[in-house]
Amino acid sequence: MPVQPNHQTVPTPAGAPGANGEHGPLGAQDVLGAFYEVLHRRRDVRAEFTGGEVPTEVLRRVLAAAHAAPSVGLSQPWDFLVVRDEATRRAFREHVQAERSVFAAQLDSTQAETFSRIKIEGILESSLAVVVTYDPDRGSPAVLGRHAIADAGLYSVCLAIQNLWLAATAEGLGVGWVSFYREDFLRRLLAIPGRVRPVAWLCLGPVRHLHQTPDLERHGWRKRMPLDDVVHYERYGQRPSR
């Protein structure tokens, strides 16, 4: 899909090289190494949140990074709802726990035993939540590049989420994407208009540490597939001989 970056000035994080003019610019290899280090350090956080404060300027940088994502037709179809209220978070957690039970009831005994050890959310342990939504009317009716792929706007929101996640990781924060919820429930809870789709409840905050291995892999739910198993050449299913 054709995407356009949303250009804006984003402040360099305090303490980063070049932030106050006291350091020279990072070399290309330094930037490349730092980028890949953040990319691979990123985790879906559950139990590691400390509940510590997220400084206003840090939250602003993280949201600015999300808002800098590319979007189909420069539609920028996202909104970010910052949720701190404990009563709201408790109500959402109760709903999530009910949905956990629904999912657990569908599992066989082996899967259910594995799932019982997996924590699926850090709603109350995290400092706050950022709920990311998708507004399909943003930029309508002529959204450049969306006429043939209706979900292109939704894909744009996912790019914003990934930007947010990587920026938070670079800031030393953790993010946990909670997906055990019904969209209509979250609409009612946060007064989201009917046309707007809640895409993600993201738990956000400082963490004690980030595990080297993702939670689901550590608990034996699934393992990451080798890269060569998901790369095809010229036609789907066509791979070089190994």
Short mmCIF file of C-alpha atoms in Angstrom, two decimals:
data_model
loop_
_atom_site.label_atom_id
_atom_site.label_comp_id
_atom_site.label_asym_id
_atom_site.label_seq_id
_atom_site.Cartn_x
_atom_site.Cartn_y
_atom_site.Cartn_z
CA MET A 1 0.00 0.00 0.00
CA PRO A 2 1.29 3.51 -0.67
CA VAL A 3 2.15 5.12 2.62
CA GLN A 4 3.33 8.57 3.49
CA PRO A 5 5.36 9.44 6.58
CA ASN A 6 3.81 11.94 8.94
CA HIS A 7 6.71 14.39 9.14
CA GLN A 8 7.15 16.28 12.39
CA THR A 9 9.95 17.29 14.71
CA VAL A 10 10.45 14.76 17.50
CA PRO A 11 12.82 15.73 20.32
CA THR A 12 15.88 13.57 20.90
CA PRO A 13 15.53 11.67 24.21
CA ALA A 14 17.28 13.39 27.09
CA GLY A 15 20.71 11.93 27.65
CA ALA A 16 20.97 10.57 24.12
CA PRO A 17 24.03 11.52 22.04
CA GLY A 18 23.36 14.85 20.41
CA ALA A 19 20.47 15.73 22.73
CA ASN A 20 22.16 18.82 24.15
CA GLY A 21 24.92 19.44 21.66
CA GLU A 22 27.65 18.06 23.92
CA HIS A 23 28.22 14.94 21.86
CA GLY A 24 28.98 14.41 18.22
CA PRO A 25 26.50 12.62 15.96
CA LEU A 26 26.34 8.85 16.16
CA GLY A 27 28.14 7.00 13.41
CA ALA A 28 26.13 4.89 10.96
CA GLN A 29 27.19 1.64 12.61
CA ASP A 30 26.27 2.97 16.06
CA VAL A 31 22.79 3.92 14.88
CA LEU A 32 22.34 0.59 13.12
CA GLY A 33 23.48 -1.38 16.15
CA ALA A 34 21.27 0.61 18.53
CA PHE A 35 18.24 0.13 16.29
CA TYR A 36 18.61 -3.63 16.05
CA GLU A 37 19.33 -3.90 19.77
CA VAL A 38 16.00 -2.20 20.56
CA LEU A 39 14.20 -4.25 17.92
CA HIS A 40 15.31 -7.56 19.43
CA ARG A 41 15.04 -6.43 23.05
CA ARG A 42 11.35 -5.52 22.68
CA ARG A 43 9.04 -7.85 24.62
CA ASP A 44 5.31 -8.23 25.27
CA VAL A 45 5.39 -7.44 28.99
CA ARG A 46 3.08 -8.88 31.64
CA ALA A 47 4.56 -9.47 35.11
CA GLU A 48 7.61 -7.23 34.97
CA PHE A 49 5.95 -3.81 35.40
CA THR A 50 7.00 -1.85 38.49
CA GLY A 51 4.11 0.63 38.52
CA GLY A 52 6.60 3.51 38.55
CA GLU A 53 5.83 6.89 37.07
CA VAL A 54 6.15 7.57 33.35
CA PRO A 55 7.40 11.16 33.07
CA THR A 56 5.19 13.39 30.97
CA GLU A 57 7.97 14.23 28.53
CA VAL A 58 8.78 10.54 28.01
CA LEU A 59 5.14 9.67 27.34
CA ARG A 60 4.99 12.57 24.92
CA ARG A 61 8.03 11.26 23.01
CA VAL A 62 6.57 7.77 22.82
CA LEU A 63 3.24 9.05 21.51
CA ALA A 64 5.04 11.33 19.05
CA ALA A 65 6.90 8.29 17.73
CA ALA A 66 3.60 6.49 17.24
CA HIS A 67 2.11 9.51 15.48
CA ALA A 68 5.15 9.64 13.15
CA ALA A 69 4.17 6.28 11.60
CA PRO A 70 3.39 6.06 7.90
CA SER A 71 -0.28 5.78 6.95
CA VAL A 72 -2.22 5.00 3.81
CA GLY A 73 -3.01 8.26 2.01
CA LEU A 74 -1.57 10.17 4.98
CA SER A 75 -4.93 9.50 6.64
CA GLN A 76 -3.41 9.12 10.15
CA PRO A 77 -6.46 7.09 11.22
CA TRP A 78 -5.28 6.51 14.79
CA ASP A 79 -6.14 8.05 18.15
CA PHE A 80 -4.41 7.39 21.48
CA LEU A 81 -6.44 7.25 24.70
CA VAL A 82 -4.27 7.50 27.82
CA VAL A 83 -5.96 5.64 30.68
CA ARG A 84 -4.76 6.00 34.28
CA ASP A 85 -7.99 5.69 36.26
CA GLU A 86 -7.82 2.62 38.51
CA ALA A 87 -11.57 1.95 38.46
CA THR A 88 -11.54 1.88 34.66
CA ARG A 89 -8.56 -0.45 34.61
CA ARG A 90 -10.13 -2.77 37.18
CA ALA A 91 -13.33 -2.96 35.14
CA PHE A 92 -11.33 -3.80 32.03
CA ARG A 93 -9.29 -6.43 33.88
CA GLU A 94 -12.46 -8.17 35.11
CA HIS A 95 -13.66 -8.36 31.51
CA VAL A 96 -10.29 -9.70 30.34
CA GLN A 97 -10.28 -12.40 33.02
CA ALA A 98 -13.75 -13.51 31.90
CA GLU A 99 -12.51 -13.75 28.31
CA ARG A 100 -9.51 -15.72 29.51
CA SER A 101 -11.93 -18.32 30.90
CA VAL A 102 -13.78 -18.43 27.58
CA PHE A 103 -10.54 -19.19 25.74
CA ALA A 104 -9.34 -21.70 28.33
CA ALA A 105 -12.56 -23.69 27.94
CA GLN A 106 -11.71 -24.28 24.26
CA LEU A 107 -8.33 -25.91 24.97
CA ASP A 108 -7.44 -29.56 25.33
CA SER A 109 -6.02 -30.71 28.65
CA THR A 110 -2.37 -30.29 27.63
CA GLN A 111 -2.90 -26.80 26.24
CA ALA A 112 -5.02 -25.83 29.22
CA GLU A 113 -2.27 -26.86 31.63
CA THR A 114 0.29 -24.80 29.72
CA PHE A 115 -2.08 -21.83 29.45
CA SER A 116 -2.72 -21.87 33.20
CA ARG A 117 0.91 -20.83 33.76
CA ILE A 118 0.76 -17.90 31.32
CA LYS A 119 -0.07 -14.39 32.53
CA ILE A 120 -1.98 -12.59 29.79
CA GLU A 121 -2.03 -9.01 31.08
CA GLY A 122 -0.42 -6.41 33.34
CA ILE A 123 -3.38 -4.05 33.47
CA LEU A 124 -3.09 -3.10 37.13
CA GLU A 125 0.67 -3.62 37.48
CA SER A 126 1.51 -1.19 34.68
CA SER A 127 1.60 2.58 35.19
CA LEU A 128 -1.03 3.40 32.59
CA ALA A 129 -2.63 2.20 29.40
CA VAL A 130 -2.65 3.59 25.90
CA VAL A 131 -5.67 2.43 23.92
CA VAL A 132 -5.08 2.78 20.19
CA THR A 133 -8.10 3.14 17.93
CA TYR A 134 -8.84 3.14 14.19
CA ASP A 135 -11.16 5.70 12.63
CA PRO A 136 -12.04 4.58 9.06
CA ASP A 137 -13.67 7.94 8.35
CA ARG A 138 -10.42 9.86 8.81
CA GLY A 139 -9.52 11.23 5.40
CA SER A 140 -12.64 9.73 3.77
CA PRO A 141 -14.13 9.37 1.27
CA ALA A 142 -11.06 9.50 -0.99
CA VAL A 143 -8.32 7.79 1.03
CA LEU A 144 -5.48 7.48 -1.44
CA GLY A 145 -4.43 3.83 -1.69
CA ARG A 146 -7.33 2.30 0.27
CA HIS A 147 -9.91 1.79 -2.48
CA ALA A 148 -8.69 -1.72 -3.33
CA ILE A 149 -7.54 -2.82 0.14
CA ALA A 150 -10.12 -1.85 2.72
CA ASP A 151 -7.88 -2.90 5.64
CA ALA A 152 -5.01 -0.60 4.61
CA GLY A 153 -6.09 1.92 7.26
CA LEU A 154 -6.06 -0.77 9.95
CA TYR A 155 -2.57 -1.78 8.85
CA SER A 156 -1.51 1.85 9.29
CA VAL A 157 -2.69 1.78 12.92
CA CYS A 158 -0.60 -1.35 13.49
CA LEU A 159 2.45 0.53 12.19
CA ALA A 160 1.77 3.27 14.75
CA ILE A 161 1.57 0.63 17.48
CA GLN A 162 4.92 -0.83 16.46
CA ASN A 163 6.49 2.64 16.48
CA LEU A 164 5.12 3.19 19.98
CA TRP A 165 6.43 -0.17 21.15
CA LEU A 166 9.94 0.37 19.85
CA ALA A 167 10.11 3.93 21.19
CA ALA A 168 8.95 2.74 24.62
CA THR A 169 11.58 0.00 24.59
CA ALA A 170 14.27 2.54 23.69
CA GLU A 171 13.08 4.67 26.65
CA GLY A 172 13.51 1.72 29.03
CA LEU A 173 9.76 1.08 29.31
CA GLY A 174 7.74 -2.05 28.75
CA VAL A 175 4.60 -2.53 26.66
CA GLY A 176 2.04 -5.31 26.88
CA TRP A 177 -0.67 -5.71 24.22
CA VAL A 178 -3.90 -7.04 25.78
CA SER A 179 -6.16 -8.73 23.22
CA PHE A 180 -8.56 -10.72 25.44
CA TYR A 181 -11.53 -8.35 25.10
CA ARG A 182 -14.65 -7.68 23.09
CA GLU A 183 -14.53 -4.46 21.11
CA ASP A 184 -18.07 -3.41 22.08
CA PHE A 185 -17.19 -3.69 25.77
CA LEU A 186 -14.18 -1.41 25.37
CA ARG A 187 -16.22 1.05 23.31
CA ARG A 188 -18.73 1.35 26.13
CA LEU A 189 -16.06 1.54 28.83
CA LEU A 190 -14.18 4.41 27.16
CA ALA A 191 -17.07 6.12 25.32
CA ILE A 192 -15.52 5.32 21.93
CA PRO A 193 -17.82 6.23 19.01
CA GLY A 194 -19.45 3.32 17.22
CA ARG A 195 -17.61 3.93 13.93
CA VAL A 196 -14.21 3.81 15.68
CA ARG A 197 -12.54 0.47 16.25
CA PRO A 198 -10.46 -0.14 19.42
CA VAL A 199 -7.42 -1.98 18.08
CA ALA A 200 -5.18 -2.36 21.13
CA TRP A 201 -5.07 -1.88 24.89
CA LEU A 202 -1.37 -1.32 25.55
CA CYS A 203 -0.11 -1.57 29.12
CA LEU A 204 2.82 0.83 29.52
CA GLY A 205 5.34 1.58 32.23
CA PRO A 206 8.78 1.02 33.74
CA VAL A 207 9.87 -2.59 34.13
CA ARG A 208 12.27 -4.48 36.39
CA HIS A 209 13.76 -6.21 33.36
CA LEU A 210 12.89 -7.62 29.95
CA HIS A 211 13.27 -11.36 29.46
CA GLN A 212 15.66 -12.51 26.76
CA THR A 213 13.09 -15.11 25.63
CA PRO A 214 9.43 -14.17 24.96
CA ASP A 215 6.91 -15.38 27.55
CA LEU A 216 5.03 -17.76 25.27
CA GLU A 217 8.25 -19.43 24.22
CA ARG A 218 9.51 -19.66 27.79
CA HIS A 219 6.28 -21.34 28.86
CA GLY A 220 6.27 -23.76 25.95
CA TRP A 221 3.22 -22.42 24.10
CA ARG A 222 4.99 -21.85 20.78
CA LYS A 223 8.50 -21.32 19.45
CA ARG A 224 9.73 -18.74 16.96
CA MET A 225 9.98 -20.21 13.49
CA PRO A 226 13.29 -20.11 11.59
CA LEU A 227 13.49 -17.22 9.14
CA ASP A 228 14.02 -19.57 6.19
CA ASP A 229 10.64 -21.19 6.88
CA VAL A 230 8.78 -17.96 6.15
CA VAL A 231 10.79 -16.51 3.24
CA HIS A 232 9.64 -17.35 -0.30
CA TYR A 233 11.12 -16.36 -3.67
CA GLU A 234 9.15 -15.29 -6.74
CA ARG A 235 6.20 -17.61 -5.93
CA TYR A 236 4.61 -18.65 -2.64
CA GLY A 237 6.18 -21.89 -1.44
CA GLN A 238 9.22 -21.57 -3.69
CA ARG A 239 12.48 -21.76 -1.76
CA PRO A 240 16.07 -22.45 -2.74
CA SER A 241 17.37 -25.95 -2.17
CA ARG A 242 19.00 -26.37 1.23
#
